[in-house]
Amino acid sequence: MKKLFCIISFIALSFASASFAQDVAVVYDAKMENGGGLGIVGGAAGAKGLADMIVEKLNDEKLNAEIVDADGLVEYMEANQNGIFILTQGNTPDTIFQNKGEDDLIYSWLRDGGIGGFIGDYPLHYYWDFDANNRVTAAGVGQQKIFGVTVTNANTAAVAPTDLGEEYMPSLGKWTSNRPVGLNVLENNNFEFESYADNGNDADPIAYRTDDMEGWFINFHTSCCDTVIPGNEQVATEYAELIANRFAPEAQAVDPTGKVSVVWGKLKSLR
């Protein structure tokens, strides 16, 4: 019996190491947006290519990054409270956000120390309903439910790197966003924030958090329609630089110790 227990424990720990040693979850789901992305050029190939490129650039920075789908994102978030995810399709999966506020997983995860990154159109403006296979519009209420206020606007803002932007992202250059974050909104609502590129009024990229959030939300090259974000390689390079130079120390992969019961549940489901 002892020998059997040891074998089961060894297998469980092995699965735990594989499941929880990931620093960054790059989110791409072929079922969401029919494989494409909002504000991402190139349809499904462009969106998938962006996700793949981000993983490659993060791995070059010696960070363990892998692509996860909508269900895998939930598993990652539950196992990595201080982890980092990057949404790459300009939309949010309904597995973590359904415009329910405190009942949404993203709400509690950001407050407990998680770091969420977003590329594409308005963050939390839409979520993808997998059962109905369509996009649901939360509009500005989506951000209000999570942050208490709508921080993203539709201004066309020509921004330039700040000192922080140059420090953390040497590859970041001037560009034009039409989904920037209003700095006055953050200031007037007591947000803590780090602007990486702005024009004095609007910023993008930028990281921010409310006064009750331990983690951060990263608004990164969020644009749509007539304003095109930089190419995939440029965006991926910048994102990898930011994560490696600023946020990686906060992304502590979960130690498998104490996680055997969780993984054993997964093992039983595979029987």
Coordinates of C-alpha atoms in Angstrom, one line a residue:
M1 CA 0.0 0.0 0.0
K2 CA 2.9 2.4 0.9
K3 CA 4.5 1.7 -2.5
L4 CA 1.2 2.4 -4.3
F5 CA 0.8 5.7 -2.4
C6 CA 4.3 6.7 -3.3
I7 CA 3.8 6.0 -7.0
I8 CA 0.5 8.0 -7.0
S9 CA 2.2 10.9 -5.2
F10 CA 5.1 10.9 -7.6
I11 CA 2.7 10.9 -10.6
A12 CA 0.6 13.7 -9.1
L13 CA 3.6 15.8 -8.3
S14 CA 4.9 15.3 -11.8
F15 CA 1.6 16.5 -13.2
A16 CA 1.7 19.4 -10.8
S17 CA 5.1 20.6 -11.9
A18 CA 3.9 20.5 -15.5
S19 CA 0.6 22.3 -14.8
F20 CA 1.7 25.0 -12.4
A21 CA 5.2 26.0 -13.5
Q22 CA 4.0 28.3 -16.2
D23 CA 4.9 32.0 -15.7
V24 CA 2.6 33.6 -18.3
A25 CA -0.6 32.3 -20.0
V26 CA -1.0 33.7 -23.5
V27 CA -4.7 33.3 -24.3
Y28 CA -5.8 32.2 -27.7
D29 CA -8.9 30.2 -28.4
A30 CA -9.8 29.2 -31.9
K31 CA -13.5 29.2 -30.9
M32 CA -13.5 32.8 -29.8
E33 CA -14.1 35.4 -32.5
N34 CA -14.0 32.5 -34.9
G35 CA -10.3 32.4 -34.5
G36 CA -9.7 36.1 -35.3
G37 CA -9.5 39.1 -33.1
L38 CA -10.9 42.6 -32.6
G39 CA -8.3 45.2 -33.5
I40 CA -5.9 42.5 -34.7
V41 CA -4.9 42.6 -38.3
G42 CA -4.9 39.4 -40.4
G43 CA -8.0 37.5 -39.3
A44 CA -7.5 34.1 -37.6
A45 CA -3.9 33.8 -38.9
G46 CA -3.0 37.2 -37.6
A47 CA -4.5 36.6 -34.1
K48 CA -2.9 33.1 -33.8
G49 CA 0.4 34.4 -35.1
L50 CA 0.4 37.2 -32.5
A51 CA -0.2 34.7 -29.7
D52 CA 2.6 32.4 -31.0
M53 CA 5.0 35.4 -31.4
I54 CA 4.3 36.6 -27.8
V55 CA 5.1 33.1 -26.5
E56 CA 8.3 33.0 -28.6
K57 CA 9.5 36.4 -27.4
L58 CA 8.6 35.6 -23.7
N59 CA 10.6 32.4 -24.0
D60 CA 13.5 34.3 -25.4
E61 CA 13.3 36.4 -22.2
K62 CA 13.7 33.1 -20.2
L63 CA 10.0 33.2 -19.1
N64 CA 7.9 30.1 -19.3
A65 CA 5.0 31.1 -21.5
E66 CA 2.4 28.8 -23.2
I67 CA -0.9 29.3 -25.1
V68 CA -4.0 28.4 -23.2
D69 CA -7.7 28.4 -24.4
A70 CA -10.6 29.8 -22.4
D71 CA -10.9 26.8 -20.1
G72 CA -7.2 26.5 -19.7
L73 CA -7.1 30.2 -18.6
V74 CA -9.4 29.4 -15.7
E75 CA -7.2 26.5 -14.6
Y76 CA -4.1 28.8 -14.8
M77 CA -5.7 31.6 -12.9
E78 CA -6.9 29.3 -10.1
A79 CA -3.4 27.8 -9.8
N80 CA -1.4 31.0 -10.2
Q81 CA -2.9 33.8 -8.1
N82 CA 0.2 36.0 -8.8
G83 CA 0.5 34.9 -12.4
I84 CA 0.1 36.9 -15.7
F85 CA -2.3 36.3 -18.5
I86 CA -2.3 38.1 -21.9
L87 CA -5.5 38.2 -23.9
T88 CA -4.6 38.4 -27.6
Q89 CA -8.0 38.5 -29.5
G90 CA -9.4 41.9 -28.4
N91 CA -12.1 40.1 -26.5
T92 CA -12.6 38.4 -23.1
P93 CA -13.8 34.8 -22.8
D94 CA -16.9 34.2 -20.8
T95 CA -15.1 31.7 -18.6
I96 CA -13.6 34.7 -16.6
F97 CA -15.9 37.6 -17.4
Q98 CA -19.7 37.9 -18.0
N99 CA -20.3 41.4 -16.9
K100 CA -21.2 40.2 -13.4
G101 CA -18.8 42.3 -11.4
E102 CA -17.7 40.6 -8.1
D103 CA -18.9 37.3 -9.4
D104 CA -16.5 37.4 -12.4
L105 CA -13.3 35.5 -11.9
I106 CA -11.2 38.4 -13.3
Y107 CA -12.6 40.7 -10.6
S108 CA -11.3 38.7 -7.6
W109 CA -8.1 37.5 -9.4
L110 CA -6.9 41.1 -10.1
R111 CA -7.6 42.0 -6.5
D112 CA -5.8 39.1 -5.1
G113 CA -2.6 39.8 -7.1
G114 CA -3.0 38.6 -10.6
I115 CA -1.8 40.6 -13.6
G116 CA -4.1 40.8 -16.7
G117 CA -2.9 42.0 -20.0
F118 CA -5.0 42.9 -23.0
I119 CA -4.5 43.7 -26.7
G120 CA -7.1 44.7 -29.3
D121 CA -10.3 46.7 -28.9
Y122 CA -11.8 48.2 -25.7
P123 CA -10.9 46.0 -22.7
L124 CA -14.0 44.3 -21.2
H125 CA -16.2 46.1 -23.7
Y126 CA -17.1 42.6 -25.1
Y127 CA -17.1 39.0 -23.9
W128 CA -17.4 35.9 -26.0
D129 CA -20.4 33.6 -25.2
F130 CA -19.2 30.1 -26.2
D131 CA -22.6 28.5 -25.8
A132 CA -24.2 31.0 -28.3
N133 CA -21.0 31.3 -30.3
N134 CA -21.3 35.1 -30.5
R135 CA -19.9 38.3 -29.0
V136 CA -21.8 40.0 -26.2
T137 CA -21.5 43.8 -25.7
A138 CA -21.0 44.9 -22.2
A139 CA -20.0 48.4 -23.3
G140 CA -18.5 50.8 -20.7
V141 CA -20.4 48.9 -18.0
G142 CA -17.9 46.1 -18.4
Q143 CA -15.0 48.2 -17.1
Q144 CA -17.3 49.8 -14.5
K145 CA -18.1 46.4 -13.1
I146 CA -14.4 45.5 -12.7
F147 CA -12.7 48.9 -12.0
G148 CA -15.6 51.1 -10.8
V149 CA -15.3 53.5 -13.8
T150 CA -14.8 53.4 -17.6
V151 CA -11.1 54.3 -18.1
T152 CA -10.8 53.6 -21.9
N153 CA -12.0 56.2 -24.4
A154 CA -12.3 56.6 -28.2
N155 CA -9.8 59.5 -28.6
T156 CA -7.3 59.4 -31.3
A157 CA -4.1 59.9 -29.4
A158 CA -0.6 60.3 -30.9
V159 CA 1.6 59.1 -28.0
A160 CA 5.3 59.0 -27.3
P161 CA 7.2 56.8 -24.9
T162 CA 7.6 58.1 -21.3
D163 CA 10.7 57.6 -19.2
L164 CA 9.2 54.4 -17.8
G165 CA 8.3 53.2 -21.3
E166 CA 11.9 53.7 -22.5
E167 CA 13.2 51.9 -19.4
Y168 CA 11.0 48.9 -19.6
M169 CA 10.4 48.7 -23.3
P170 CA 13.4 49.8 -25.3
S171 CA 11.6 48.8 -28.5
L172 CA 8.6 51.0 -27.9
G173 CA 8.2 53.9 -30.3
K174 CA 5.7 56.7 -31.1
W175 CA 2.4 55.5 -32.4
T176 CA -1.3 56.4 -32.6
S177 CA -4.0 54.8 -30.4
N178 CA -7.8 55.2 -30.7
R179 CA -8.6 53.2 -27.6
P180 CA -6.3 55.0 -25.0
V181 CA -6.8 55.3 -21.3
G182 CA -7.7 58.8 -19.9
L183 CA -5.1 59.9 -17.4
N184 CA -7.5 62.3 -15.7
V185 CA -10.0 59.5 -15.1
L186 CA -7.3 57.5 -13.3
E187 CA -6.1 60.4 -11.3
N188 CA -9.7 61.5 -10.3
N189 CA -10.5 58.0 -9.1
N190 CA -7.4 57.3 -7.1
F191 CA -5.9 54.7 -9.4
E192 CA -2.2 53.8 -9.2
F193 CA -0.8 53.7 -12.7
E194 CA 2.3 53.5 -14.8
S195 CA 2.1 55.2 -18.2
Y196 CA 4.5 53.8 -20.8
A197 CA 3.4 56.1 -23.7
D198 CA 1.2 59.1 -23.6
N199 CA 0.5 62.7 -24.8
G200 CA -0.2 64.2 -21.4
N201 CA -3.9 63.3 -21.5
D202 CA -4.2 59.8 -22.9
A203 CA -2.0 56.8 -22.5
D204 CA -1.4 53.5 -24.3
P205 CA 0.4 51.2 -23.3
I206 CA -0.4 51.7 -19.6
A207 CA -0.8 49.6 -16.5
Y208 CA -3.2 50.5 -13.7
R209 CA -5.0 49.3 -10.6
T210 CA -7.7 50.5 -8.3
D211 CA -6.9 51.1 -4.6
D212 CA -8.3 47.6 -3.7
M213 CA -6.3 45.7 -6.4
E214 CA -3.1 43.9 -5.5
G215 CA -2.5 43.1 -9.1
W216 CA -2.4 45.2 -12.3
F217 CA -4.3 45.5 -15.6
I218 CA -2.2 46.3 -18.7
N219 CA -3.9 48.2 -21.5
F220 CA -1.5 47.4 -24.4
H221 CA -1.9 48.7 -28.0
T222 CA -5.7 48.8 -27.8
S223 CA -7.1 50.2 -31.0
C224 CA -9.6 49.3 -33.6
C225 CA -11.1 50.1 -37.0
D226 CA -9.1 52.8 -38.9
T227 CA -6.2 52.8 -36.4
V228 CA -3.9 49.8 -36.8
I229 CA -1.7 48.6 -34.0
P230 CA 2.0 47.9 -34.8
G231 CA 2.9 44.5 -36.4
N232 CA 2.9 41.3 -34.5
E233 CA 6.6 41.1 -34.0
Q234 CA 6.8 44.6 -32.7
V235 CA 3.9 44.1 -30.3
A236 CA 5.3 40.8 -29.1
T237 CA 8.8 42.2 -28.6
E238 CA 7.4 45.2 -26.6
Y239 CA 5.2 43.0 -24.5
A240 CA 8.0 40.5 -23.7
E241 CA 10.2 43.4 -22.7
L242 CA 7.6 44.9 -20.3
I243 CA 6.8 41.5 -18.7
A244 CA 10.5 40.6 -18.3
N245 CA 11.6 44.1 -17.1
R246 CA 8.7 45.1 -14.9
F247 CA 6.3 42.3 -14.0
A248 CA 8.2 39.0 -14.1
P249 CA 9.3 39.2 -10.4
E250 CA 5.6 39.3 -9.5
A251 CA 4.7 36.3 -11.6
Q252 CA 5.7 33.5 -9.3
A253 CA 4.9 30.1 -10.7
V254 CA 3.1 28.0 -8.1
D255 CA 5.2 25.5 -6.2
P256 CA 3.6 22.1 -6.7
T257 CA 3.9 21.4 -2.9
G258 CA 0.4 21.2 -1.4
K259 CA -1.3 20.9 -4.8
V260 CA -1.4 17.1 -5.1
S261 CA -5.2 17.0 -4.2
V262 CA -6.0 19.4 -7.1
V263 CA -4.0 17.4 -9.6
W264 CA -5.3 14.1 -8.2
G265 CA -8.8 15.3 -9.1
K266 CA -7.6 15.9 -12.7
L267 CA -6.0 12.4 -12.7
K268 CA -9.3 10.8 -11.7
S269 CA -11.1 12.7 -14.4
L270 CA -8.7 11.1 -17.0
R271 CA -9.5 7.5 -15.9

